Amino acid sequence: MKSETSLSAITCGTAQIYKIDMKPETLQKLKSHAFRALENHDNYKDHTYSLAGHIKQGKQLLLPLNEEFLKDYVFNLKWAAEQYYHNYLDVIGRRNDPVYQLRQLSFEDTWLNSYYAGDYNPVHDHGTISPIGLSSFTFINTPDSIKSVYELKDRNISRSDPDVLDGHTTISWGYRYHSSEQEVESLQYPAALTLYPEEGTTYLFPKWMDHQVYPFRGDGVRI
């Protein structure tokens, strides 16, 4: 497969996280259909029962994979997942080992989460039908109430200030043996990554990585 999607890797100790930036037209298509799905949520299956989320005001909807607007999105994620696995085989020196060749790549499911003020997602990981699996999430819409808080970090506000974390997502892959104030003194690489919900950005990572979504304050919907 070949994709025009931009792709970069973030090394995080024992694994990698892929950051995928979609084209503006793909984002716009996803955003318009996401709002349409939320307005007509009765036409979609409620996915709350299978998720960890504490989303009380927003919705969690299962999206049928045969929806036309998901075609490019699914294709690009499959392409990225294929690159992820092949690059992993390169790292462990098994790229040419026939035992580990990729024989099938399936896209299990995808769902839509909408968050309003106070909604959050506690620490959790994901499961897949296959023993080898990747998870992902995509930021589709970020309300101005989150964007304005994020801009505070450019005004000499500490990045560890909880106000700056409104609506962010944290991915964790290990334990940190020191406080954030001792980050440099310890010479230990971070064991987590906190991500601003930048619209049009997807993060792809091994299914075992814990992640959580912080609540936010203010108007608007985070999708």
GROMACS .gro file of C-alpha atoms in nm:
model
  223
    1MET     CA    1   0.000   0.000   0.000
    2LYS     CA    2   0.107   0.360  -0.055
    3SER     CA    3  -0.025   0.670   0.118
    4GLU     CA    4   0.037   1.043   0.091
    5THR     CA    5  -0.020   1.081   0.465
    6SER     CA    6   0.262   1.239   0.668
    7LEU     CA    7   0.409   1.001   0.925
    8SER     CA    8   0.670   1.039   1.202
    9ALA     CA    9   0.780   0.818   1.491
   10ILE     CA   10   0.819   0.897   1.861
   11THR     CA   11   1.053   0.656   2.042
   12CYS     CA   12   0.936   0.582   2.395
   13GLY     CA   13   1.157   0.333   2.575
   14THR     CA   14   1.043  -0.012   2.473
   15ALA     CA   15   0.822   0.082   2.177
   16GLN     CA   16   0.724   0.363   1.944
   17ILE     CA   17   0.424   0.588   1.896
   18TYR     CA   18   0.342   0.697   1.541
   19LYS     CA   19   0.211   1.048   1.485
   20ILE     CA   20   0.001   1.077   1.168
   21ASP     CA   21  -0.102   1.412   1.021
   22MET     CA   22  -0.393   1.390   0.782
   23LYS     CA   23  -0.461   1.620   0.491
   24PRO     CA   24  -0.693   1.917   0.563
   25GLU     CA   25  -0.960   1.787   0.326
   26THR     CA   26  -0.964   1.450   0.506
   27LEU     CA   27  -1.003   1.627   0.841
   28GLN     CA   28  -1.285   1.843   0.710
   29LYS     CA   29  -1.467   1.536   0.582
   30LEU     CA   30  -1.429   1.360   0.917
   31LYS     CA   31  -1.536   1.668   1.112
   32SER     CA   32  -1.852   1.732   0.912
   33HIS     CA   33  -1.961   1.368   0.933
   34ALA     CA   34  -1.874   1.351   1.303
   35PHE     CA   35  -2.104   1.642   1.384
   36ARG     CA   36  -2.373   1.490   1.163
   37ALA     CA   37  -2.342   1.155   1.345
   38LEU     CA   38  -2.366   1.324   1.683
   39GLU     CA   39  -2.676   1.516   1.575
   40ASN     CA   40  -2.833   1.188   1.457
   41HIS     CA   41  -2.688   0.965   1.726
   42ASP     CA   42  -2.997   0.742   1.735
   43ASN     CA   43  -2.887   0.605   1.397
   44TYR     CA   44  -2.568   0.465   1.551
   45LYS     CA   45  -2.499   0.194   1.806
   46ASP     CA   46  -2.418   0.321   2.155
   47HIS     CA   47  -2.064   0.204   2.234
   48THR     CA   48  -2.059   0.314   2.599
   49TYR     CA   49  -2.094  -0.040   2.735
   50SER     CA   50  -1.752  -0.149   2.601
   51LEU     CA   51  -1.548   0.159   2.690
   52ALA     CA   52  -1.375   0.286   3.002
   53GLY     CA   53  -1.496   0.641   2.954
   54HIS     CA   54  -1.664   0.859   3.211
   55ILE     CA   55  -1.837   1.058   2.941
   56LYS     CA   56  -2.163   1.172   3.093
   57GLN     CA   57  -2.264   1.458   2.864
   58GLY     CA   58  -2.107   1.347   2.538
   59LYS     CA   59  -2.167   1.037   2.328
   60GLN     CA   60  -1.974   0.721   2.242
   61LEU     CA   61  -2.093   0.588   1.907
   62LEU     CA   62  -1.977   0.285   1.710
   63LEU     CA   63  -1.914   0.381   1.347
   64PRO     CA   64  -1.978   0.120   1.073
   65LEU     CA   65  -1.655   0.068   0.882
   66ASN     CA   66  -1.839   0.064   0.548
   67GLU     CA   67  -1.931   0.432   0.583
   68GLU     CA   68  -1.797   0.612   0.276
   69PHE     CA   69  -1.647   0.902   0.474
   70LEU     CA   70  -1.422   0.657   0.665
   71LYS     CA   71  -1.267   0.509   0.349
   72ASP     CA   72  -0.955   0.729   0.337
   73TYR     CA   73  -0.921   0.730   0.714
   74VAL     CA   74  -0.920   0.349   0.736
   75PHE     CA   75  -0.683   0.317   0.440
   76ASN     CA   76  -0.429   0.554   0.595
   77LEU     CA   77  -0.443   0.381   0.933
   78LYS     CA   78  -0.392   0.041   0.772
   79TRP     CA   79  -0.095   0.178   0.581
   80ALA     CA   80   0.057   0.322   0.899
   81ALA     CA   81  -0.002  -0.005   1.087
   82GLU     CA   82   0.177  -0.197   0.812
   83GLN     CA   83   0.475   0.041   0.834
   84TYR     CA   84   0.474   0.005   1.212
   85TYR     CA   85   0.496  -0.373   1.202
   86HIS     CA   86   0.760  -0.385   0.930
   87ASN     CA   87   0.973  -0.127   1.110
   88TYR     CA   88   0.942  -0.330   1.428
   89LEU     CA   89   1.068  -0.640   1.247
   90ASP     CA   90   1.362  -0.436   1.120
   91VAL     CA   91   1.452  -0.332   1.476
   92ILE     CA   92   1.445  -0.689   1.611
   93GLY     CA   93   1.619  -0.829   1.303
   94ARG     CA   94   1.329  -1.047   1.185
   95ARG     CA   95   1.224  -0.864   0.868
   96ASN     CA   96   1.319  -1.154   0.640
   97ASP     CA   97   1.210  -1.433   0.874
   98PRO     CA   98   0.915  -1.609   0.706
   99VAL     CA   99   0.764  -1.694   1.045
  100TYR     CA  100   0.697  -1.328   1.119
  101GLN     CA  101   0.579  -1.206   0.781
  102LEU     CA  102   0.255  -1.009   0.785
  103ARG     CA  103  -0.017  -1.239   0.651
  104GLN     CA  104  -0.327  -1.042   0.736
  105LEU     CA  105  -0.406  -0.689   0.846
  106SER     CA  106  -0.756  -0.617   0.973
  107PHE     CA  107  -0.925  -0.303   1.101
  108GLU     CA  108  -1.138  -0.412   1.394
  109ASP     CA  109  -1.361  -0.118   1.476
  110THR     CA  110  -1.372   0.256   1.527
  111TRP     CA  111  -1.589   0.475   1.744
  112LEU     CA  112  -1.666   0.840   1.799
  113ASN     CA  113  -1.624   1.004   2.140
  114SER     CA  114  -1.759   1.351   2.214
  115TYR     CA  115  -1.659   1.527   2.536
  116TYR     CA  116  -1.816   1.829   2.701
  117ALA     CA  117  -1.692   2.018   3.007
  118GLY     CA  118  -1.623   1.774   3.290
  119ASP     CA  119  -1.616   1.461   3.074
  120TYR     CA  120  -1.301   1.252   3.092
  121ASN     CA  121  -1.155   0.907   3.023
  122PRO     CA  122  -0.970   0.729   3.306
  123VAL     CA  123  -0.650   0.529   3.260
  124HIS     CA  124  -0.712   0.228   3.036
  125ASP     CA  125  -0.571   0.022   2.753
  126HIS     CA  126  -0.736  -0.158   2.461
  127GLY     CA  127  -0.784  -0.515   2.355
  128THR     CA  128  -0.784  -0.670   2.009
  129ILE     CA  129  -0.901  -1.004   1.871
  130SER     CA  130  -0.547  -1.087   1.758
  131PRO     CA  131  -0.257  -1.129   2.003
  132ILE     CA  132  -0.068  -0.855   1.814
  133GLY     CA  133  -0.260  -0.531   1.803
  134LEU     CA  134  -0.233  -0.155   1.767
  135SER     CA  135  -0.462   0.116   1.904
  136SER     CA  136  -0.512   0.470   1.787
  137PHE     CA  137  -0.706   0.788   1.845
  138THR     CA  138  -0.767   1.090   1.624
  139PHE     CA  139  -0.838   1.446   1.731
  140ILE     CA  140  -1.123   1.575   1.514
  141ASN     CA  141  -1.249   1.886   1.694
  142THR     CA  142  -1.089   2.093   1.971
  143PRO     CA  143  -1.305   2.365   2.128
  144ASP     CA  144  -1.176   2.719   2.176
  145SER     CA  145  -1.194   2.672   2.553
  146ILE     CA  146  -0.912   2.415   2.529
  147LYS     CA  147  -0.716   2.608   2.266
  148SER     CA  148  -0.710   2.923   2.480
  149VAL     CA  149  -0.576   2.734   2.783
  150TYR     CA  150  -0.310   2.564   2.572
  151GLU     CA  151  -0.186   2.902   2.456
  152LEU     CA  152  -0.094   2.983   2.818
  153LYS     CA  153   0.215   2.767   2.788
  154ASP     CA  154   0.368   3.039   2.571
  155ARG     CA  155   0.329   3.290   2.854
  156ASN     CA  156   0.585   3.146   3.095
  157ILE     CA  157   0.324   2.915   3.249
  158SER     CA  158   0.469   2.584   3.373
  159ARG     CA  159   0.385   2.293   3.143
  160SER     CA  160   0.308   2.093   3.459
  161ASP     CA  161   0.037   2.341   3.563
  162PRO     CA  162  -0.287   2.135   3.564
  163ASP     CA  163  -0.473   2.418   3.391
  164VAL     CA  164  -0.259   2.366   3.082
  165LEU     CA  165  -0.361   1.999   3.065
  166ASP     CA  166  -0.731   2.066   3.004
  167GLY     CA  167  -0.862   1.822   2.743
  168HIS     CA  168  -0.518   1.668   2.680
  169THR     CA  169  -0.445   1.297   2.642
  170THR     CA  170  -0.160   1.119   2.820
  171ILE     CA  171  -0.005   0.795   2.693
  172SER     CA  172   0.204   0.598   2.947
  173TRP     CA  173   0.447   0.311   2.895
  174GLY     CA  174   0.639   0.283   3.221
  175TYR     CA  175   0.696   0.403   3.574
  176ARG     CA  176   0.881   0.723   3.663
  177TYR     CA  177   1.098   0.695   3.973
  178HIS     CA  178   1.118   1.066   4.042
  179SER     CA  179   0.906   1.380   4.056
  180SER     CA  180   0.862   1.610   3.757
  181GLU     CA  181   1.086   1.866   3.929
  182GLN     CA  182   1.373   1.614   3.915
  183GLU     CA  183   1.323   1.528   3.549
  184VAL     CA  184   1.662   1.651   3.426
  185GLU     CA  185   1.862   1.557   3.738
  186SER     CA  186   1.756   1.192   3.709
  187LEU     CA  187   1.876   1.148   3.347
  188GLN     CA  188   1.577   0.918   3.305
  189TYR     CA  189   1.376   0.941   2.987
  190PRO     CA  190   1.006   1.023   3.036
  191ALA     CA  191   0.768   0.731   3.080
  192ALA     CA  192   0.465   0.918   2.946
  193LEU     CA  193   0.369   1.166   2.678
  194THR     CA  194   0.099   1.431   2.722
  195LEU     CA  195  -0.060   1.538   2.395
  196TYR     CA  196  -0.246   1.852   2.302
  197PRO     CA  197  -0.561   1.756   2.103
  198GLU     CA  198  -0.439   1.898   1.773
  199GLU     CA  199  -0.709   1.863   1.511
  200GLY     CA  200  -0.626   1.626   1.226
  201THR     CA  201  -0.363   1.434   1.423
  202THR     CA  202  -0.374   1.060   1.487
  203TYR     CA  203  -0.154   0.865   1.731
  204LEU     CA  204  -0.093   0.494   1.669
  205PHE     CA  205   0.061   0.277   1.943
  206PRO     CA  206   0.071  -0.080   2.084
  207LYS     CA  207  -0.258  -0.180   2.242
  208TRP     CA  208  -0.101  -0.235   2.587
  209MET     CA  209  -0.008   0.131   2.636
  210ASP     CA  210  -0.219   0.300   2.904
  211HIS     CA  211  -0.379   0.630   2.812
  212GLN     CA  212  -0.625   0.876   2.964
  213VAL     CA  213  -0.810   1.195   2.874
  214TYR     CA  214  -0.821   1.491   3.112
  215PRO     CA  215  -1.145   1.687   3.158
  216PHE     CA  216  -1.172   2.047   3.050
  217ARG     CA  217  -1.374   2.354   3.142
  218GLY     CA  218  -1.564   2.586   2.915
  219ASP     CA  219  -1.791   2.567   2.613
  220GLY     CA  220  -1.761   2.352   2.305
  221VAL     CA  221  -1.721   1.984   2.224
  222ARG     CA  222  -1.402   1.784   2.203
  223ILE     CA  223  -1.427   1.501   1.947
   0.00000   0.00000   0.00000
